């Protein structure tokens, strides 16, 4: 399978200027191509092909006074910008045809977008130097903070600048069957929640870190300062502070998801989760807590890591009555209010923890062989509080890990 590895870049002043020029040129070519196709659609003409657009908007445009500066960046970057537009149109039409979820039509890019990116393929002759720098055409050797070794030779590299002003190199690599993990006997069902982020069918309860809630005071202060700034350099600096505060929260949440999903996949041969209606829950009064938990990102990590390491991943339907059925005798007791966390089965008399019972039922609904004996009421494991920190150049870890995760 293909995987994407991202590493932090630290370009110097001239390299940042060269990257800004590359971002701008790629954006201009993309917008020119989009405008050409929209004009053709408005006049009822045939969409111009990518080859024609490349000749007109890149090759011929470089010879004009208005677009002569396109020659200052790698031509591969401009060609990939046209391919990105083709992909955007293809996804849009596939959504209309029902081949994939619907998405909006391609839109014009702005220099104020939160994310700027350019892509280099093998034709651009980029390389990783013996000193560990990333050599990019017409940009130079950019310093990279390597946190791991790439499993294979990457086919492309995408340089990304996020809203917080950080630069990343994103590599696409191909992995093979050598990454398969040895088989283990464990099978687990997972019930996701808000008070506890995840409850496993073996009785383990993992507290929700609530990264956004813990950072709300700092975010509120920085956003108030931004609101009071007039347009100019001070407002730009305040905007970057807000973006960095949000980036710290997102990075800490992503690190927590990665650590927990990796642990679950390594310890279990089969994993089952419930397909939650996240979009519906995000429209309720619990919306902030739902977004703070990041269930969808966590489940997506479980799914791709299971495929990568040779594990079984099962997603059961969202209408399965996991909280209404006794996992010991299988009797359906009916719906229960959310404040009822412990209940006694009227048929067999088992005293059940609502969340652990649901996790066991998730595993059973997926066809996994799990025992219901651990669904009895028992105290959950409370992990230590996590620390947050930014990404550093000195090799320090980005987030303090939870013992055992």
PDB file of C-alpha atoms in Angstrom, residues 6 8 10 162-168 209 211-212 215 243-259 292 301 386-392 397-400:
ATOM      1  CA  UNK A   6       5.679  13.963   6.653  1.00  0.00           C
ATOM      2  CA  UNK A   8       9.386  19.162   9.302  1.00  0.00           C
ATOM      3  CA  UNK A  10      13.473  24.431   8.122  1.00  0.00           C
ATOM      4  CA  UNK A 162       0.418  25.362   6.830  1.00  0.00           C
ATOM      5  CA  UNK A 163      -1.526  28.180   8.447  1.00  0.00           C
ATOM      6  CA  UNK A 164       0.981  28.417  11.301  1.00  0.00           C
ATOM      7  CA  UNK A 165       3.807  29.170   8.864  1.00  0.00           C
ATOM      8  CA  UNK A 166       5.446  25.761   9.278  1.00  0.00           C
ATOM      9  CA  UNK A 167       6.958  23.879   6.341  1.00  0.00           C
ATOM     10  CA  UNK A 168       6.671  20.119   5.811  1.00  0.00           C
ATOM     11  CA  UNK A 209      -7.496  13.887  26.783  1.00  0.00           C
ATOM     12  CA  UNK A 211      -6.992  18.742  24.109  1.00  0.00           C
ATOM     13  CA  UNK A 212      -9.224  21.538  22.831  1.00  0.00           C
ATOM     14  CA  UNK A 215      -6.324  24.810  25.517  1.00  0.00           C
ATOM     15  CA  UNK A 243      -2.824  29.375  14.092  1.00  0.00           C
ATOM     16  CA  UNK A 244       0.106  28.001  16.111  1.00  0.00           C
ATOM     17  CA  UNK A 245      -2.103  27.520  19.159  1.00  0.00           C
ATOM     18  CA  UNK A 246      -4.587  25.537  17.072  1.00  0.00           C
ATOM     19  CA  UNK A 247      -1.740  23.584  15.457  1.00  0.00           C
ATOM     20  CA  UNK A 248      -0.445  22.527  18.891  1.00  0.00           C
ATOM     21  CA  UNK A 249      -3.881  21.173  19.779  1.00  0.00           C
ATOM     22  CA  UNK A 250      -4.216  19.316  16.472  1.00  0.00           C
ATOM     23  CA  UNK A 251      -0.689  17.869  16.741  1.00  0.00           C
ATOM     24  CA  UNK A 252      -1.250  16.635  20.297  1.00  0.00           C
ATOM     25  CA  UNK A 253      -4.557  15.013  19.312  1.00  0.00           C
ATOM     26  CA  UNK A 254      -3.002  13.347  16.265  1.00  0.00           C
ATOM     27  CA  UNK A 255      -0.107  12.014  18.340  1.00  0.00           C
ATOM     28  CA  UNK A 256      -2.543  10.564  20.890  1.00  0.00           C
ATOM     29  CA  UNK A 257      -4.538   8.878  18.105  1.00  0.00           C
ATOM     30  CA  UNK A 258      -1.378   7.408  16.569  1.00  0.00           C
ATOM     31  CA  UNK A 259      -0.053   6.025  19.847  1.00  0.00           C
ATOM     32  CA  UNK A 292     -12.371  17.531  20.138  1.00  0.00           C
ATOM     33  CA  UNK A 301      -5.952   5.236  11.535  1.00  0.00           C
ATOM     34  CA  UNK A 386      -0.453  14.528  28.723  1.00  0.00           C
ATOM     35  CA  UNK A 387       1.922  17.395  28.181  1.00  0.00           C
ATOM     36  CA  UNK A 388       1.897  19.522  25.050  1.00  0.00           C
ATOM     37  CA  UNK A 389       4.819  21.036  23.183  1.00  0.00           C
ATOM     38  CA  UNK A 390       5.657  22.178  19.703  1.00  0.00           C
ATOM     39  CA  UNK A 391       7.956  20.448  17.244  1.00  0.00           C
ATOM     40  CA  UNK A 392      11.606  21.238  17.936  1.00  0.00           C
ATOM     41  CA  UNK A 397       9.563  14.481  21.258  1.00  0.00           C
ATOM     42  CA  UNK A 398       6.569  16.551  20.269  1.00  0.00           C
ATOM     43  CA  UNK A 399       4.185  15.190  22.912  1.00  0.00           C
ATOM     44  CA  UNK A 400       4.800  13.530  26.251  1.00  0.00           C
TER      45      UNK A 400
END
